[in-house]
Amino acid sequence: MRKFINIGILIWVLFITMSGCSTQWTDVIQYGAVSSSEFKETVKLETQLGLIFANVTIQGKEYRYLFDSGAPFSISTQLQQHYNFKKVSNGNIVDSDQNRKKVIWVQVDSIAIGDIAFTDLSAFVGDFKASPILKCLDIDGIIGSNLMRHCNWTIDQEQNLLSFSDTIDVNDLEESIGIPFITDNQYKIFIRMNFGQTKIKNILMDYGSNGSISLNRKLFDTLKERNVIGDTYLEKGFKQTGIVGKAVTFCREVAWSDSVSINNIDLENVLLKTGGKVSVGND
């Protein structure tokens, strides 16, 4: 049976604070609309290094974008220099490595995925060449949460198809498993997962991560105490994966577990890691 993932509202993991501007981020993130009231579109997606990519069109030209529910909609500094979109706010971003950087927010008049146009979306301007990892991915921006929130999404990684529509297809529902979730005012989505007899709430869904499950130290140690986690291994080194692009050191424990489940679906050989956030990635 084909494996589908249906998403109604998606999320972002970057924490944003606005400064030096009268427009607040809570207002900026709500800008935007879809040009069509009834639609269903399917486009090709590409996977690389466990991440999802799709093409978007701006003023008739295609660009390569990362599909990332863990970040807001974004354009590269090169695109902003070329199109000179209207600035709507100033702010700071804190990336997944806890690096902070000032950014500007601009209003993109229209961006299309397939034949469906999204209008007047706010985007932060990101330097995607600052990080060697992002530079290698060769992206022009991010299909982020404030764009995703306008549609229902189906990610079919077996057929390499990305579908989105104003409604959810009944046939898709029959081939899917519904997972309850909660959201906050930043459109982040949180689900509950079971680790043995231990239920952990508020696990962030993050399609911008190619990892498996990240747990903070307290939760990781609790699972070890309850024998949900057996042997662990230690990883040390440097990483440079955030949007800002500064290298940071890391030291984390990793383990594999056969005791992870979502609702009544059991998962085998799931990789668990200690980290600064509690999240589940694309892996």
PDB file of C-alpha atoms in Angstrom:
ATOM      1  CA  MET A   1       0.000   0.000   0.000  1.00  0.00           C
ATOM      2  CA  ARG A   2       1.287   3.432  -0.827  1.00  0.00           C
ATOM      3  CA  LYS A   3       2.364   5.502   2.120  1.00  0.00           C
ATOM      4  CA  PHE A   4       0.811   8.963   2.302  1.00  0.00           C
ATOM      5  CA  ILE A   5       1.279  11.796   4.692  1.00  0.00           C
ATOM      6  CA  ASN A   6      -1.632  14.253   4.784  1.00  0.00           C
ATOM      7  CA  ILE A   7      -1.094  17.614   6.347  1.00  0.00           C
ATOM      8  CA  GLY A   8      -3.717  20.280   7.014  1.00  0.00           C
ATOM      9  CA  ILE A   9      -1.885  23.020   8.841  1.00  0.00           C
ATOM     10  CA  LEU A  10       1.889  22.886   9.111  1.00  0.00           C
ATOM     11  CA  ILE A  11       4.397  24.399  11.394  1.00  0.00           C
ATOM     12  CA  TRP A  12       7.586  26.310  11.796  1.00  0.00           C
ATOM     13  CA  VAL A  13      10.362  25.930  14.339  1.00  0.00           C
ATOM     14  CA  LEU A  14      12.194  29.240  13.961  1.00  0.00           C
ATOM     15  CA  PHE A  15      11.511  31.657  16.792  1.00  0.00           C
ATOM     16  CA  ILE A  16      10.970  35.175  15.480  1.00  0.00           C
ATOM     17  CA  THR A  17      11.055  38.451  17.360  1.00  0.00           C
ATOM     18  CA  MET A  18      10.327  41.730  15.661  1.00  0.00           C
ATOM     19  CA  SER A  19      12.253  44.884  16.460  1.00  0.00           C
ATOM     20  CA  GLY A  20      12.454  48.430  15.209  1.00  0.00           C
ATOM     21  CA  CYS A  21       9.211  48.258  13.225  1.00  0.00           C
ATOM     22  CA  SER A  22       5.606  49.044  13.995  1.00  0.00           C
ATOM     23  CA  THR A  23       4.363  45.887  12.271  1.00  0.00           C
ATOM     24  CA  GLN A  24       4.472  42.909  14.598  1.00  0.00           C
ATOM     25  CA  TRP A  25       5.499  39.450  13.444  1.00  0.00           C
ATOM     26  CA  THR A  26       2.099  38.097  14.486  1.00  0.00           C
ATOM     27  CA  ASP A  27       0.557  40.382  11.862  1.00  0.00           C
ATOM     28  CA  VAL A  28       3.209  39.798   9.198  1.00  0.00           C
ATOM     29  CA  ILE A  29       2.960  36.029   9.351  1.00  0.00           C
ATOM     30  CA  GLN A  30      -0.781  36.180   8.615  1.00  0.00           C
ATOM     31  CA  TYR A  31      -0.418  37.993   5.295  1.00  0.00           C
ATOM     32  CA  GLY A  32      -1.231  36.156   2.068  1.00  0.00           C
ATOM     33  CA  ALA A  33      -3.971  34.310   0.206  1.00  0.00           C
ATOM     34  CA  VAL A  34      -4.525  31.716  -2.522  1.00  0.00           C
ATOM     35  CA  SER A  35      -5.697  33.018  -5.891  1.00  0.00           C
ATOM     36  CA  SER A  36      -8.138  30.108  -6.385  1.00  0.00           C
ATOM     37  CA  SER A  37     -11.090  29.232  -4.160  1.00  0.00           C
ATOM     38  CA  GLU A  38     -11.375  25.613  -5.360  1.00  0.00           C
ATOM     39  CA  PHE A  39      -8.251  23.814  -6.457  1.00  0.00           C
ATOM     40  CA  LYS A  40      -6.242  20.609  -6.430  1.00  0.00           C
ATOM     41  CA  GLU A  41      -2.729  20.643  -7.824  1.00  0.00           C
ATOM     42  CA  THR A  42       0.041  18.047  -8.043  1.00  0.00           C
ATOM     43  CA  VAL A  43       3.685  18.770  -8.801  1.00  0.00           C
ATOM     44  CA  LYS A  44       6.870  16.767  -8.845  1.00  0.00           C
ATOM     45  CA  LEU A  45       8.990  16.741  -5.730  1.00  0.00           C
ATOM     46  CA  GLU A  46      12.615  15.817  -5.321  1.00  0.00           C
ATOM     47  CA  THR A  47      14.319  14.310  -2.300  1.00  0.00           C
ATOM     48  CA  GLN A  48      17.952  14.923  -1.468  1.00  0.00           C
ATOM     49  CA  LEU A  49      19.705  14.059   1.769  1.00  0.00           C
ATOM     50  CA  GLY A  50      16.327  13.158   3.237  1.00  0.00           C
ATOM     51  CA  LEU A  51      14.852  16.598   2.500  1.00  0.00           C
ATOM     52  CA  ILE A  52      12.021  17.595   0.156  1.00  0.00           C
ATOM     53  CA  PHE A  53      12.324  20.075  -2.713  1.00  0.00           C
ATOM     54  CA  ALA A  54       9.876  21.494  -5.238  1.00  0.00           C
ATOM     55  CA  ASN A  55       9.969  24.189  -7.909  1.00  0.00           C
ATOM     56  CA  VAL A  56       8.136  27.473  -7.566  1.00  0.00           C
ATOM     57  CA  THR A  57       7.574  30.189 -10.144  1.00  0.00           C
ATOM     58  CA  ILE A  58       8.103  33.909  -9.606  1.00  0.00           C
ATOM     59  CA  GLN A  59       7.290  36.236 -12.494  1.00  0.00           C
ATOM     60  CA  GLY A  60       7.559  33.417 -15.011  1.00  0.00           C
ATOM     61  CA  LYS A  61      10.881  31.993 -13.807  1.00  0.00           C
ATOM     62  CA  GLU A  62      11.307  28.723 -11.882  1.00  0.00           C
ATOM     63  CA  TYR A  63      13.296  28.440  -8.671  1.00  0.00           C
ATOM     64  CA  ARG A  64      14.320  25.523  -6.465  1.00  0.00           C
ATOM     65  CA  TYR A  65      12.723  25.642  -3.016  1.00  0.00           C
ATOM     66  CA  LEU A  66      13.069  23.591   0.150  1.00  0.00           C
ATOM     67  CA  PHE A  67       9.782  22.258   1.573  1.00  0.00           C
ATOM     68  CA  ASP A  68      10.250  23.067   5.247  1.00  0.00           C
ATOM     69  CA  SER A  69       7.438  23.106   7.789  1.00  0.00           C
ATOM     70  CA  GLY A  70       9.978  24.213  10.375  1.00  0.00           C
ATOM     71  CA  ALA A  71      10.514  27.682   8.893  1.00  0.00           C
ATOM     72  CA  PRO A  72       8.485  30.554   7.451  1.00  0.00           C
ATOM     73  CA  PHE A  73       8.247  31.290   3.739  1.00  0.00           C
ATOM     74  CA  SER A  74      11.523  32.792   2.545  1.00  0.00           C
ATOM     75  CA  ILE A  75      13.381  34.150  -0.464  1.00  0.00           C
ATOM     76  CA  SER A  76      17.128  34.364  -0.946  1.00  0.00           C
ATOM     77  CA  THR A  77      19.084  37.591  -0.808  1.00  0.00           C
ATOM     78  CA  GLN A  78      19.758  37.153  -4.525  1.00  0.00           C
ATOM     79  CA  LEU A  79      16.026  37.038  -5.337  1.00  0.00           C
ATOM     80  CA  GLN A  80      15.392  40.124  -3.219  1.00  0.00           C
ATOM     81  CA  GLN A  81      18.181  41.978  -4.997  1.00  0.00           C
ATOM     82  CA  HIS A  82      16.662  40.980  -8.336  1.00  0.00           C
ATOM     83  CA  TYR A  83      12.962  41.654  -7.623  1.00  0.00           C
ATOM     84  CA  ASN A  84      13.213  44.317  -4.910  1.00  0.00           C
ATOM     85  CA  PHE A  85      10.020  43.274  -3.127  1.00  0.00           C
ATOM     86  CA  LYS A  86       8.444  45.775  -0.738  1.00  0.00           C
ATOM     87  CA  LYS A  87       9.845  45.667   2.783  1.00  0.00           C
ATOM     88  CA  VAL A  88       7.141  45.158   5.443  1.00  0.00           C
ATOM     89  CA  SER A  89       9.068  44.569   8.674  1.00  0.00           C
ATOM     90  CA  ASN A  90      12.378  44.046  10.463  1.00  0.00           C
ATOM     91  CA  GLY A  91      13.129  41.204  12.815  1.00  0.00           C
ATOM     92  CA  ASN A  92      15.461  38.546  14.132  1.00  0.00           C
ATOM     93  CA  ILE A  93      15.556  34.841  13.423  1.00  0.00           C
ATOM     94  CA  VAL A  94      17.011  32.147  15.631  1.00  0.00           C
ATOM     95  CA  ASP A  95      17.896  29.051  13.642  1.00  0.00           C
ATOM     96  CA  SER A  96      17.935  25.403  14.694  1.00  0.00           C
ATOM     97  CA  ASP A  97      21.499  25.817  16.022  1.00  0.00           C
ATOM     98  CA  GLN A  98      20.378  28.773  18.198  1.00  0.00           C
ATOM     99  CA  ASN A  99      22.265  31.317  16.069  1.00  0.00           C
ATOM    100  CA  ARG A 100      20.573  34.726  15.916  1.00  0.00           C
ATOM    101  CA  LYS A 101      20.571  37.120  12.965  1.00  0.00           C
ATOM    102  CA  LYS A 102      18.677  40.242  11.922  1.00  0.00           C
ATOM    103  CA  VAL A 103      16.510  39.855   8.822  1.00  0.00           C
ATOM    104  CA  ILE A 104      14.049  41.889   6.820  1.00  0.00           C
ATOM    105  CA  TRP A 105      10.572  40.766   5.842  1.00  0.00           C
ATOM    106  CA  VAL A 106       9.248  41.554   2.386  1.00  0.00           C
ATOM    107  CA  GLN A 107       5.905  41.087   0.662  1.00  0.00           C
ATOM    108  CA  VAL A 108       6.024  38.785  -2.368  1.00  0.00           C
ATOM    109  CA  ASP A 109       3.234  39.823  -4.736  1.00  0.00           C
ATOM    110  CA  SER A 110       2.779  36.386  -6.289  1.00  0.00           C
ATOM    111  CA  ILE A 111       4.466  32.996  -6.187  1.00  0.00           C
ATOM    112  CA  ALA A 112       3.104  29.909  -7.943  1.00  0.00           C
ATOM    113  CA  ILE A 113       3.471  26.208  -7.293  1.00  0.00           C
ATOM    114  CA  GLY A 114       2.283  24.464 -10.422  1.00  0.00           C
ATOM    115  CA  ASP A 115      -0.695  26.475 -11.667  1.00  0.00           C
ATOM    116  CA  ILE A 116      -1.756  27.751  -8.241  1.00  0.00           C
ATOM    117  CA  ALA A 117      -0.662  31.244  -7.219  1.00  0.00           C
ATOM    118  CA  PHE A 118      -0.168  32.473  -3.655  1.00  0.00           C
ATOM    119  CA  THR A 119      -0.434  36.239  -3.328  1.00  0.00           C
ATOM    120  CA  ASP A 120       0.894  38.912  -0.966  1.00  0.00           C
ATOM    121  CA  LEU A 121       2.820  36.482   1.205  1.00  0.00           C
ATOM    122  CA  SER A 122       5.383  37.773   3.676  1.00  0.00           C
ATOM    123  CA  ALA A 123       8.854  36.265   3.371  1.00  0.00           C
ATOM    124  CA  PHE A 124      12.018  36.727   5.339  1.00  0.00           C
ATOM    125  CA  VAL A 125      15.128  37.330   3.251  1.00  0.00           C
ATOM    126  CA  GLY A 126      17.693  34.613   3.950  1.00  0.00           C
ATOM    127  CA  ASP A 127      21.319  34.149   2.975  1.00  0.00           C
ATOM    128  CA  PHE A 128      21.260  30.506   1.932  1.00  0.00           C
ATOM    129  CA  LYS A 129      24.906  30.562   0.924  1.00  0.00           C
ATOM    130  CA  ALA A 130      26.124  31.408   4.425  1.00  0.00           C
ATOM    131  CA  SER A 131      25.838  27.796   5.543  1.00  0.00           C
ATOM    132  CA  PRO A 132      27.937  25.256   3.571  1.00  0.00           C
ATOM    133  CA  ILE A 133      25.123  22.701   3.951  1.00  0.00           C
ATOM    134  CA  LEU A 134      22.462  25.024   2.529  1.00  0.00           C
ATOM    135  CA  LYS A 135      24.844  26.224  -0.176  1.00  0.00           C
ATOM    136  CA  CYS A 136      25.301  22.626  -1.270  1.00  0.00           C
ATOM    137  CA  LEU A 137      21.505  22.203  -1.514  1.00  0.00           C
ATOM    138  CA  ASP A 138      21.425  25.124  -3.984  1.00  0.00           C
ATOM    139  CA  ILE A 139      18.055  26.505  -2.897  1.00  0.00           C
ATOM    140  CA  ASP A 140      16.480  29.854  -3.730  1.00  0.00           C
ATOM    141  CA  GLY A 141      14.133  29.899  -0.742  1.00  0.00           C
ATOM    142  CA  ILE A 142      11.778  27.982   1.520  1.00  0.00           C
ATOM    143  CA  ILE A 143       8.183  26.851   1.056  1.00  0.00           C
ATOM    144  CA  GLY A 144       7.346  27.577   4.663  1.00  0.00           C
ATOM    145  CA  SER A 145       4.552  27.389   7.165  1.00  0.00           C
ATOM    146  CA  ASN A 146       2.777  30.666   6.414  1.00  0.00           C
ATOM    147  CA  LEU A 147       2.362  29.476   2.816  1.00  0.00           C
ATOM    148  CA  MET A 148       1.489  25.904   3.769  1.00  0.00           C
ATOM    149  CA  ARG A 149      -1.274  26.974   6.133  1.00  0.00           C
ATOM    150  CA  HIS A 150      -3.485  27.948   3.182  1.00  0.00           C
ATOM    151  CA  CYS A 151      -3.791  24.349   1.883  1.00  0.00           C
ATOM    152  CA  ASN A 152      -4.081  20.677   2.714  1.00  0.00           C
ATOM    153  CA  TRP A 153      -0.951  18.828   1.620  1.00  0.00           C
ATOM    154  CA  THR A 154      -0.128  15.268   0.596  1.00  0.00           C
ATOM    155  CA  ILE A 155       3.533  14.269   0.423  1.00  0.00           C
ATOM    156  CA  ASP A 156       3.958  11.057  -1.564  1.00  0.00           C
ATOM    157  CA  GLN A 157       7.640  10.210  -1.405  1.00  0.00           C
ATOM    158  CA  GLU A 158       7.200   6.877  -3.184  1.00  0.00           C
ATOM    159  CA  GLN A 159       5.767   8.526  -6.311  1.00  0.00           C
ATOM    160  CA  ASN A 160       7.755  11.769  -5.811  1.00  0.00           C
ATOM    161  CA  LEU A 161       4.588  13.852  -5.888  1.00  0.00           C
ATOM    162  CA  LEU A 162       3.506  16.853  -3.844  1.00  0.00           C
ATOM    163  CA  SER A 163      -0.239  17.557  -3.910  1.00  0.00           C
ATOM    164  CA  PHE A 164      -2.160  20.369  -2.309  1.00  0.00           C
ATOM    165  CA  SER A 165      -5.796  21.415  -2.371  1.00  0.00           C
ATOM    166  CA  ASP A 166      -8.485  23.436  -0.635  1.00  0.00           C
ATOM    167  CA  THR A 167     -10.077  20.221   0.674  1.00  0.00           C
ATOM    168  CA  ILE A 168      -8.942  16.730   1.656  1.00  0.00           C
ATOM    169  CA  ASP A 169      -9.828  13.938  -0.773  1.00  0.00           C
ATOM    170  CA  VAL A 170     -11.993  11.191   0.737  1.00  0.00           C
ATOM    171  CA  ASN A 171      -9.868   8.530  -0.971  1.00  0.00           C
ATOM    172  CA  ASP A 172      -6.751   9.938   0.658  1.00  0.00           C
ATOM    173  CA  LEU A 173      -8.423   9.769   4.041  1.00  0.00           C
ATOM    174  CA  GLU A 174      -9.259   6.095   3.515  1.00  0.00           C
ATOM    175  CA  GLU A 175      -5.589   5.312   2.824  1.00  0.00           C
ATOM    176  CA  SER A 176      -4.289   7.420   5.685  1.00  0.00           C
ATOM    177  CA  ILE A 177      -4.113   7.456   9.449  1.00  0.00           C
ATOM    178  CA  GLY A 178      -5.421  10.502  11.274  1.00  0.00           C
ATOM    179  CA  ILE A 179      -3.166  11.907  13.981  1.00  0.00           C
ATOM    180  CA  PRO A 180      -4.588  14.419  16.475  1.00  0.00           C
ATOM    181  CA  PHE A 181      -2.520  17.562  16.892  1.00  0.00           C
ATOM    182  CA  ILE A 182      -2.531  20.930  18.579  1.00  0.00           C
ATOM    183  CA  THR A 183      -1.191  24.241  17.307  1.00  0.00           C
ATOM    184  CA  ASP A 184      -0.047  27.556  18.674  1.00  0.00           C
ATOM    185  CA  ASN A 185      -0.362  31.047  17.243  1.00  0.00           C
ATOM    186  CA  GLN A 186       2.782  30.535  15.183  1.00  0.00           C
ATOM    187  CA  TYR A 187       1.174  27.649  13.224  1.00  0.00           C
ATOM    188  CA  LYS A 188       3.504  25.098  14.803  1.00  0.00           C
ATOM    189  CA  ILE A 189       1.982  21.625  15.024  1.00  0.00           C
ATOM    190  CA  PHE A 190       2.508  19.282  17.956  1.00  0.00           C
ATOM    191  CA  ILE A 191       1.612  15.600  18.113  1.00  0.00           C
ATOM    192  CA  ARG A 192       1.710  12.896  20.764  1.00  0.00           C
ATOM    193  CA  MET A 193       3.798   9.739  20.460  1.00  0.00           C
ATOM    194  CA  ASN A 194       4.184   6.695  22.661  1.00  0.00           C
ATOM    195  CA  PHE A 195       7.554   5.363  23.817  1.00  0.00           C
ATOM    196  CA  GLY A 196       6.752   2.070  25.475  1.00  0.00           C
ATOM    197  CA  GLN A 197       4.191   2.943  28.151  1.00  0.00           C
ATOM    198  CA  THR A 198       5.389   6.538  28.250  1.00  0.00           C
ATOM    199  CA  LYS A 199       3.313   9.109  26.372  1.00  0.00           C
ATOM    200  CA  ILE A 200       5.101  12.257  25.272  1.00  0.00           C
ATOM    201  CA  LYS A 201       3.044  15.249  24.209  1.00  0.00           C
ATOM    202  CA  ASN A 202       3.965  18.371  22.256  1.00  0.00           C
ATOM    203  CA  ILE A 203       6.368  16.758  19.797  1.00  0.00           C
ATOM    204  CA  LEU A 204       7.062  19.238  17.032  1.00  0.00           C
ATOM    205  CA  MET A 205       6.632  18.085  13.418  1.00  0.00           C
ATOM    206  CA  ASP A 206       9.507  19.413  11.296  1.00  0.00           C
ATOM    207  CA  TYR A 207       9.819  18.552   7.592  1.00  0.00           C
ATOM    208  CA  GLY A 208      12.898  20.767   7.380  1.00  0.00           C
ATOM    209  CA  SER A 209      14.768  18.169   9.410  1.00  0.00           C
ATOM    210  CA  ASN A 210      16.083  15.031   7.749  1.00  0.00           C
ATOM    211  CA  GLY A 211      16.537  13.408  11.149  1.00  0.00           C
ATOM    212  CA  SER A 212      14.336  11.027  13.068  1.00  0.00           C
ATOM    213  CA  ILE A 213      13.266  11.894  16.638  1.00  0.00           C
ATOM    214  CA  SER A 214      14.983  14.453  18.824  1.00  0.00           C
ATOM    215  CA  LEU A 215      14.348  14.522  22.582  1.00  0.00           C
ATOM    216  CA  ASN A 216      15.628  16.867  25.235  1.00  0.00           C
ATOM    217  CA  ARG A 217      17.931  15.488  27.899  1.00  0.00           C
ATOM    218  CA  LYS A 218      15.225  15.135  30.565  1.00  0.00           C
ATOM    219  CA  LEU A 219      12.942  13.050  28.323  1.00  0.00           C
ATOM    220  CA  PHE A 220      15.826  10.951  27.012  1.00  0.00           C
ATOM    221  CA  ASP A 221      16.982  10.127  30.546  1.00  0.00           C
ATOM    222  CA  THR A 222      13.416   9.298  31.591  1.00  0.00           C
ATOM    223  CA  LEU A 223      13.129   6.761  28.776  1.00  0.00           C
ATOM    224  CA  LYS A 224      16.441   5.208  29.822  1.00  0.00           C
ATOM    225  CA  GLU A 225      15.247   4.930  33.431  1.00  0.00           C
ATOM    226  CA  ARG A 226      12.080   3.173  32.238  1.00  0.00           C
ATOM    227  CA  ASN A 227      14.129   0.784  30.037  1.00  0.00           C
ATOM    228  CA  VAL A 228      12.498   2.040  26.839  1.00  0.00           C
ATOM    229  CA  ILE A 229      16.008   2.878  25.635  1.00  0.00           C
ATOM    230  CA  GLY A 230      18.766   0.293  25.963  1.00  0.00           C
ATOM    231  CA  ASP A 231      22.334   0.778  24.772  1.00  0.00           C
ATOM    232  CA  THR A 232      23.261   4.306  23.775  1.00  0.00           C
ATOM    233  CA  TYR A 233      26.153   5.784  21.814  1.00  0.00           C
ATOM    234  CA  LEU A 234      27.854   9.150  22.092  1.00  0.00           C
ATOM    235  CA  GLU A 235      28.331  11.535  19.160  1.00  0.00           C
ATOM    236  CA  LYS A 236      30.678  14.514  19.360  1.00  0.00           C
ATOM    237  CA  GLY A 237      31.774  17.059  16.811  1.00  0.00           C
ATOM    238  CA  PHE A 238      30.812  20.220  14.971  1.00  0.00           C
ATOM    239  CA  LYS A 239      27.760  20.944  12.877  1.00  0.00           C
ATOM    240  CA  GLN A 240      26.710  23.786  10.636  1.00  0.00           C
ATOM    241  CA  THR A 241      23.136  23.207   9.553  1.00  0.00           C
ATOM    242  CA  GLY A 242      21.138  26.260  10.622  1.00  0.00           C
ATOM    243  CA  ILE A 243      20.035  29.080   8.344  1.00  0.00           C
ATOM    244  CA  VAL A 244      22.431  31.574   9.921  1.00  0.00           C
ATOM    245  CA  GLY A 245      25.406  29.372   9.119  1.00  0.00           C
ATOM    246  CA  LYS A 246      27.637  29.502  12.199  1.00  0.00           C
ATOM    247  CA  ALA A 247      29.370  26.295  13.263  1.00  0.00           C
ATOM    248  CA  VAL A 248      28.422  24.933  16.674  1.00  0.00           C
ATOM    249  CA  THR A 249      29.757  22.046  18.734  1.00  0.00           C
ATOM    250  CA  PHE A 250      27.537  19.160  19.725  1.00  0.00           C
ATOM    251  CA  CYS A 251      27.672  16.203  22.077  1.00  0.00           C
ATOM    252  CA  ARG A 252      24.645  13.963  22.056  1.00  0.00           C
ATOM    253  CA  GLU A 253      23.500  10.467  22.866  1.00  0.00           C
ATOM    254  CA  VAL A 254      21.865   8.302  20.221  1.00  0.00           C
ATOM    255  CA  ALA A 255      19.921   5.062  20.519  1.00  0.00           C
ATOM    256  CA  TRP A 256      17.539   2.837  18.586  1.00  0.00           C
ATOM    257  CA  SER A 257      14.149   1.735  19.861  1.00  0.00           C
ATOM    258  CA  ASP A 258      11.434  -0.711  18.804  1.00  0.00           C
ATOM    259  CA  SER A 259       8.986   0.755  21.333  1.00  0.00           C
ATOM    260  CA  VAL A 260       7.858   3.863  19.463  1.00  0.00           C
ATOM    261  CA  SER A 261       4.279   4.169  18.206  1.00  0.00           C
ATOM    262  CA  ILE A 262       1.867   6.768  16.854  1.00  0.00           C
ATOM    263  CA  ASN A 263      -1.706   5.963  17.824  1.00  0.00           C
ATOM    264  CA  ASN A 264      -1.820   2.185  17.221  1.00  0.00           C
ATOM    265  CA  ILE A 265       0.939   2.077  14.612  1.00  0.00           C
ATOM    266  CA  ASP A 266       4.174   0.545  15.884  1.00  0.00           C
ATOM    267  CA  LEU A 267       7.479   1.751  14.458  1.00  0.00           C
ATOM    268  CA  GLU A 268      10.599  -0.401  14.406  1.00  0.00           C
ATOM    269  CA  ASN A 269      14.251   0.511  14.812  1.00  0.00           C
ATOM    270  CA  VAL A 270      13.579   4.208  15.356  1.00  0.00           C
ATOM    271  CA  LEU A 271      16.605   6.449  15.852  1.00  0.00           C
ATOM    272  CA  LEU A 272      16.424   8.676  18.929  1.00  0.00           C
ATOM    273  CA  LYS A 273      18.838  11.513  19.687  1.00  0.00           C
ATOM    274  CA  THR A 274      19.282  14.046  22.422  1.00  0.00           C
ATOM    275  CA  GLY A 275      18.859  17.613  21.234  1.00  0.00           C
ATOM    276  CA  GLY A 276      17.703  21.075  22.119  1.00  0.00           C
ATOM    277  CA  LYS A 277      14.177  20.524  20.883  1.00  0.00           C
ATOM    278  CA  VAL A 278      11.583  17.767  20.964  1.00  0.00           C
ATOM    279  CA  SER A 279      10.703  17.031  17.358  1.00  0.00           C
ATOM    280  CA  VAL A 280      10.139  14.438  14.674  1.00  0.00           C
ATOM    281  CA  GLY A 281      11.813  14.902  11.290  1.00  0.00           C
ATOM    282  CA  ASN A 282      11.350  13.625   7.763  1.00  0.00           C
ATOM    283  CA  ASP A 283      13.259  10.408   8.465  1.00  0.00           C
TER     284      ASP A 283
END
